[in-house]
């Protein structure tokens, strides 16, 4: 059984896999969006440093 942040519950084949391996999957959309923003910033920063390296 997978529970959503809005108190909903649904079953999925992933739920069986999580149970089998003892995984507690707790990522929220808010967390996911923040993570994507952070990764995008890091990628842009990396690309900037590759194009204009400072020695």
CSV table of C-alpha atoms in Angstrom, one decimal:
chain,number,residue,atom,x,y,z
A,1,UNK,CA,0.0,0.0,0.0
A,2,UNK,CA,1.4,3.4,-1.0
A,3,UNK,CA,0.1,6.5,0.8
A,4,UNK,CA,0.0,10.0,-0.7
A,5,UNK,CA,0.5,13.3,1.1
A,6,UNK,CA,-3.1,13.9,0.7
A,7,UNK,CA,-4.1,10.9,2.7
A,8,UNK,CA,-4.9,8.8,-0.3
A,9,UNK,CA,-3.8,5.2,-0.6
A,10,UNK,CA,-3.3,3.0,-3.7
A,11,UNK,CA,-1.7,-0.3,-4.6
A,12,UNK,CA,1.1,-0.6,-7.1
A,13,UNK,CA,3.6,-3.3,-8.1
A,14,UNK,CA,6.2,-0.9,-6.7
A,15,UNK,CA,4.7,-1.4,-3.2
A,16,UNK,CA,5.5,-5.1,-3.4
A,17,UNK,CA,9.1,-4.3,-4.3
A,18,UNK,CA,9.4,-1.8,-1.5
A,19,UNK,CA,8.1,-4.3,1.0
A,20,UNK,CA,10.4,-7.1,-0.3
A,21,UNK,CA,13.5,-5.0,0.1
A,22,UNK,CA,12.5,-3.0,3.1
A,23,UNK,CA,12.4,0.3,1.3
A,24,UNK,CA,10.5,3.2,2.8
A,25,UNK,CA,9.8,5.5,-0.2
A,26,UNK,CA,8.9,9.0,1.1
A,27,UNK,CA,9.6,11.6,-1.5
A,28,UNK,CA,7.0,14.3,-2.0
A,29,UNK,CA,6.3,16.5,-5.1
A,30,UNK,CA,7.6,19.5,-3.1
A,31,UNK,CA,10.8,17.7,-2.3
A,32,UNK,CA,11.2,16.5,-5.9
A,33,UNK,CA,10.7,20.0,-7.3
A,34,UNK,CA,13.3,21.4,-4.9
A,35,UNK,CA,15.7,18.7,-5.8
A,36,UNK,CA,15.2,19.3,-9.5
A,37,UNK,CA,15.9,23.1,-9.0
A,38,UNK,CA,19.1,22.3,-7.1
A,39,UNK,CA,20.3,19.9,-9.7
A,40,UNK,CA,19.5,22.3,-12.5
A,41,UNK,CA,21.5,25.1,-10.7
A,42,UNK,CA,24.5,22.7,-10.2
A,43,UNK,CA,24.4,21.6,-13.9
A,44,UNK,CA,24.3,25.3,-15.1
A,45,UNK,CA,27.2,26.1,-12.7
A,46,UNK,CA,29.2,23.1,-13.9
A,47,UNK,CA,28.6,24.0,-17.6
A,48,UNK,CA,29.6,27.6,-16.9
A,49,UNK,CA,32.9,26.5,-15.3
A,50,UNK,CA,33.6,24.2,-18.2
A,51,UNK,CA,33.2,27.0,-20.7
A,52,UNK,CA,35.1,29.6,-18.7
A,53,UNK,CA,37.5,27.8,-16.4
A,54,UNK,CA,39.4,29.9,-13.8
A,55,UNK,CA,42.9,28.7,-13.2
